[in-house]
Short mmCIF file of C-alpha atoms in Angstrom, two decimals:
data_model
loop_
_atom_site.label_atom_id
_atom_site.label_comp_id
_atom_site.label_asym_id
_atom_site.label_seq_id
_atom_site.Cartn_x
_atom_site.Cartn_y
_atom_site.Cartn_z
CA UNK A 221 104.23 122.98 95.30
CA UNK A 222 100.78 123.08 97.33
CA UNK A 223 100.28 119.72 98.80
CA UNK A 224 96.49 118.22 99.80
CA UNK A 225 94.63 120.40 101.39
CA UNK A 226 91.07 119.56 103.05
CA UNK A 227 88.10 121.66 104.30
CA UNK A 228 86.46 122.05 106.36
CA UNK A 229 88.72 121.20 109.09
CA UNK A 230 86.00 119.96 111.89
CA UNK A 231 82.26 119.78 111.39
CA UNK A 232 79.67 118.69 113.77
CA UNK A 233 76.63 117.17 112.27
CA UNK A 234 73.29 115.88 113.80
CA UNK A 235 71.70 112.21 113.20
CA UNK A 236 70.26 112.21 109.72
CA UNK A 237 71.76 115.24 108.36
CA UNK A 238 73.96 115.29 105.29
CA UNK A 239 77.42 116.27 104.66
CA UNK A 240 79.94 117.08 102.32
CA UNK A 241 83.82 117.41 102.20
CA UNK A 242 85.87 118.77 99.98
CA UNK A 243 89.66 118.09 98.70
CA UNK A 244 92.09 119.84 96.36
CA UNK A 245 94.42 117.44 95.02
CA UNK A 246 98.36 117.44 94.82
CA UNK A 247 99.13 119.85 91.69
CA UNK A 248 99.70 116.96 88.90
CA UNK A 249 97.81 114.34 90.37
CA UNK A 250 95.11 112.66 88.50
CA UNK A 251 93.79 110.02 91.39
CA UNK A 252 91.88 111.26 94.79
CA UNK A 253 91.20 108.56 97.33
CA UNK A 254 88.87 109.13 100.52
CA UNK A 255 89.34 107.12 103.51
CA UNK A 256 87.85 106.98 106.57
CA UNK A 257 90.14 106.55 110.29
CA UNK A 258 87.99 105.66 113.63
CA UNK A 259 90.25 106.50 116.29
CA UNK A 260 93.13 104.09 117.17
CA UNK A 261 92.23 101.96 113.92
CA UNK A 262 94.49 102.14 110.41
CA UNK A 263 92.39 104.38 107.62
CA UNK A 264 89.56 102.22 105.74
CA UNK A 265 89.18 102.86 102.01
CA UNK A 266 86.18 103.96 100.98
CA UNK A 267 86.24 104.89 97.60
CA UNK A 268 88.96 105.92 94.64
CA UNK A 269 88.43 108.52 91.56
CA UNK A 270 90.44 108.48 88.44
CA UNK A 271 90.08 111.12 85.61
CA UNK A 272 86.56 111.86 86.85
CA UNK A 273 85.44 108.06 87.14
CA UNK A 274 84.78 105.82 89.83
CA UNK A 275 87.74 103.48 90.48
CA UNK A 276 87.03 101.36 93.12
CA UNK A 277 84.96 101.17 96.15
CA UNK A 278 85.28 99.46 99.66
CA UNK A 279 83.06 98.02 101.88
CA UNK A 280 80.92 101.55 102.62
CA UNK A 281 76.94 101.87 101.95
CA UNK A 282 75.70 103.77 99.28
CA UNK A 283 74.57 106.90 101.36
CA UNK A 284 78.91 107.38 100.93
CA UNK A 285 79.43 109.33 97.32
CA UNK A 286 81.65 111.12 95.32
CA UNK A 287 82.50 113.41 92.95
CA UNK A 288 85.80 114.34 91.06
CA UNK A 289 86.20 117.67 89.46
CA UNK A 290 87.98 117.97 86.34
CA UNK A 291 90.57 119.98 87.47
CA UNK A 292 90.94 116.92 89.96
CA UNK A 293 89.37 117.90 93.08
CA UNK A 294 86.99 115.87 94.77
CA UNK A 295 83.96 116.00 97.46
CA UNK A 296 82.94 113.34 99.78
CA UNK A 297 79.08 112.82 100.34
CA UNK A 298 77.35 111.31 103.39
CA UNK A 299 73.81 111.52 103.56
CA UNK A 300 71.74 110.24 106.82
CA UNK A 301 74.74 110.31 108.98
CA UNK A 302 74.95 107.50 112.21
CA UNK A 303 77.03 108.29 114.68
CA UNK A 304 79.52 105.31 114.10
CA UNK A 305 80.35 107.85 111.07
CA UNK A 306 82.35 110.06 113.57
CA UNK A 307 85.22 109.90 112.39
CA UNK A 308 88.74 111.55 110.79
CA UNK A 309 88.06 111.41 106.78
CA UNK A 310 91.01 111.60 105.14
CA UNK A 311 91.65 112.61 101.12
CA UNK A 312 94.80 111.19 99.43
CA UNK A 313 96.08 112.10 95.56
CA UNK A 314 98.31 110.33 93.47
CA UNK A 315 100.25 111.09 90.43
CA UNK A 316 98.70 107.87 88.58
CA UNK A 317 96.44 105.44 90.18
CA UNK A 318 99.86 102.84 91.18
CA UNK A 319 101.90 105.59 92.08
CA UNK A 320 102.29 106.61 96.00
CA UNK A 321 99.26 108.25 97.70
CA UNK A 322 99.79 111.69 99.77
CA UNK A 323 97.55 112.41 102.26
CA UNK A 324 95.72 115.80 103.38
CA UNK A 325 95.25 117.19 107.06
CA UNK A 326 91.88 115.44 107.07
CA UNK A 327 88.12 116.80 108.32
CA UNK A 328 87.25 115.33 111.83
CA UNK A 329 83.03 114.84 111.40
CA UNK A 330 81.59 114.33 114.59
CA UNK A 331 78.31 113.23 114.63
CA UNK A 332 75.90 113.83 117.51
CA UNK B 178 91.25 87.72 102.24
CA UNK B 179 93.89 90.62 102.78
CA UNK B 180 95.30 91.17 105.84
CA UNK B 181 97.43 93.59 107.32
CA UNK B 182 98.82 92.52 110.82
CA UNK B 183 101.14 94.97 112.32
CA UNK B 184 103.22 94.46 116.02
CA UNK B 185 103.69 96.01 118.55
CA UNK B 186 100.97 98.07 119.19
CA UNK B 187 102.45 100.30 121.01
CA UNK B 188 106.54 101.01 121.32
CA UNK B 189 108.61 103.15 124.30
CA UNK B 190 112.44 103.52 123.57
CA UNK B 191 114.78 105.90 125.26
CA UNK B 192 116.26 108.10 123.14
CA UNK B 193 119.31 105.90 121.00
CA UNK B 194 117.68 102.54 121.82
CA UNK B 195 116.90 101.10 118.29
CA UNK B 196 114.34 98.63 117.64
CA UNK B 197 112.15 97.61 114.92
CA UNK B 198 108.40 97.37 113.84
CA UNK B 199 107.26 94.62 112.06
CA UNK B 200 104.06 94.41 109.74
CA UNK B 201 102.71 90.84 108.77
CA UNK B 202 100.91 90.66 105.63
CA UNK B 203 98.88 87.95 103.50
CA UNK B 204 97.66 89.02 100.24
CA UNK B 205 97.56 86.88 97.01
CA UNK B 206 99.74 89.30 95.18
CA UNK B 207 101.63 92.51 96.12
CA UNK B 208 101.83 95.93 93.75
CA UNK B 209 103.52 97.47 96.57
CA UNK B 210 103.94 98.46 100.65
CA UNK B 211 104.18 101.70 101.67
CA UNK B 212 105.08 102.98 105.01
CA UNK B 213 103.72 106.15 106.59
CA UNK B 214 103.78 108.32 109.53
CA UNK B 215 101.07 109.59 111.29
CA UNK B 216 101.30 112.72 114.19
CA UNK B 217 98.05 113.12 116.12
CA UNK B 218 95.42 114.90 114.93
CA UNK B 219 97.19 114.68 111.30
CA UNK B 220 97.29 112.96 107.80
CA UNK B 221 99.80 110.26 107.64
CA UNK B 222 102.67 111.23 105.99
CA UNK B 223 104.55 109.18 103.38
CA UNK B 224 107.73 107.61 104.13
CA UNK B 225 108.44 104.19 101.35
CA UNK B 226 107.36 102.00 98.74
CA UNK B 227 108.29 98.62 98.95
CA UNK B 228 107.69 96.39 95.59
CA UNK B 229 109.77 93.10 95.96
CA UNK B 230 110.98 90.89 98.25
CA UNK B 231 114.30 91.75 99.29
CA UNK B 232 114.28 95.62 98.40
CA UNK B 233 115.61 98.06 101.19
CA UNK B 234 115.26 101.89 101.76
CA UNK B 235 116.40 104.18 104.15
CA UNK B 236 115.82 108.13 105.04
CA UNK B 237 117.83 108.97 108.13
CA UNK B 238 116.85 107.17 110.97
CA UNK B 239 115.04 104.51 109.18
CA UNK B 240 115.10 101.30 106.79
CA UNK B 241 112.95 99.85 105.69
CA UNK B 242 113.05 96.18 104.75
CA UNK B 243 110.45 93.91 102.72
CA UNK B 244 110.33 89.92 102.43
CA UNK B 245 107.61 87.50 100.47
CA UNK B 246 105.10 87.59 103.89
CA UNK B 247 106.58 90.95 106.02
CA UNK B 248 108.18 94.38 106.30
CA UNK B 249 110.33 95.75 109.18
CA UNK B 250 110.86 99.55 109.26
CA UNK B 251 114.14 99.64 112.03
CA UNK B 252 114.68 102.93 113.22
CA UNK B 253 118.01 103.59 114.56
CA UNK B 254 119.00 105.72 117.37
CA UNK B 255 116.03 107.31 117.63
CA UNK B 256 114.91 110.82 118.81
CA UNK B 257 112.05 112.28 120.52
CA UNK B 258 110.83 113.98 117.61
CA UNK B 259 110.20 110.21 116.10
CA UNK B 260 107.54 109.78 118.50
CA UNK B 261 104.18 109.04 116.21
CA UNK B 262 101.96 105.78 114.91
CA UNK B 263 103.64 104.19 112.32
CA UNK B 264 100.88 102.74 109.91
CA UNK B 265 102.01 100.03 107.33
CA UNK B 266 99.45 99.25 103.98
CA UNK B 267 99.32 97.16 101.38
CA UNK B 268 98.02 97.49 97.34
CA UNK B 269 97.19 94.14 96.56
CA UNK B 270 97.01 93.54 92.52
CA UNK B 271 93.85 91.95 92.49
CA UNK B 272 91.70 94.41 94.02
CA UNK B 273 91.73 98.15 92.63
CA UNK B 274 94.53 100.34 93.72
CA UNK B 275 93.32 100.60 97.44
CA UNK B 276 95.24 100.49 100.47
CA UNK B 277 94.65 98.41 102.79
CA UNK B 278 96.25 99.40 105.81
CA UNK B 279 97.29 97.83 109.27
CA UNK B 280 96.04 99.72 112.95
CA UNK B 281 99.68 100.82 113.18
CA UNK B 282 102.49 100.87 116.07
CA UNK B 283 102.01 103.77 118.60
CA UNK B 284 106.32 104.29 118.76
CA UNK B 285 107.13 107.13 122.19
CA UNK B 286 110.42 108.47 122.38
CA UNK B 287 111.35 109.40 125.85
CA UNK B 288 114.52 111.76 126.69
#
């Protein structure tokens, strides 16, 4: 069984560029979640798909989007990246939207 | 508001010296707390789900334990290879299926 897998792996970006990440999801999960980790802080949610939808969003600006795919993958969007968006971006999927999430290697964005 | 408080930051133990990490939380009602592991550089890892108040589980060196306002995870004679951040979250009922999670305990194993 493949588990969550993440590309790219590291990316360097310039002020004001855009970005996207990508995720495959846990074969038989239904629920991708995308957080964000500064380094030495805990992961901070940013936003939660379900079937394709939308399922909840933190407390991130709208230039952070999203996309699920229906066989359950998912991209992250940034557009007009700061550099307090340097970062590790991590994907999680879940069976069900309750259920435990697994987490992927991550993408380390570094933004210059 | 939630809030995920977890001590010590950072943990040395000689290899068999047990000890355990504690995370505080305060949320106005729990779906569950799950433990993970994190190696540098990596994902966190899962470990446990907690959902009530006096519910234990254990995978070989550790045990996890959950009451109404904080979980221990005890790890017992530990190894070098147990060296990591341990990062404790919460999924609140009231707010999505989120986790909200602490800044974790830095834990170094030493020979």
């Amino acid at each position: 069984e493949t588990g969550v897998t993440q590309s790219p792996t590291h990316l360097i970006k310039t002020r004001g560029q855009q970005v996207t990440l990508r995720c495959s999801s846990q074969s038989g999960h239904n629920t991708v979640s995308w957080y964000q980790q500064a380094l030495g802080q805990g992961p901070q949610f940013i936003f939660q798909y379900y079937r394709e939808e939308e399922n909840g969003r933190g407390n991130f600006p709208p230039r952070f989007s999203g996309l699920q795919f229906p066989n359950y993958s998912s991209e992250l969007n940034v557009n007009a990246l700061e550099l307090d968006d340097s970062a590790l971006y991590l994907c999680a999927s879940s069976k069900d939207r309750t259920y435990e999430q697994y987490f992927g290697p991550g993408t380390r964005l570094t933004v210059t | 508001e939630d809030q995920v408080t977890q001590s010590p930051e950072a943990l040395r133990l000689q290899e068999g010296e047990s000890s355990s990490l504690n995370c505080s939380y305060t949320v106005s009602g729990l779906r569950g707390l799950f433990w993970y592991r994190q190696d540098p550089g990596k994902g966190p890892e899962f470990l446990f789900t907690l959902y009530s108040a006096g519910e234990e589980k254990e995978k070989e060196r550790l045990k996890a334990t959950l009451t109404k306002k904080e979980s221990f995870l005890h790890i017992t004679a530990p190894k070098p290879e147990d060296s990591a951040t341990y990062l404790c979250a919460v999924q609140p009922l009231n707010s999505g299926y989120a986790l909200n999670f602490g800044k974790g305990t830095s834990l170094l194993v030493t020979p």
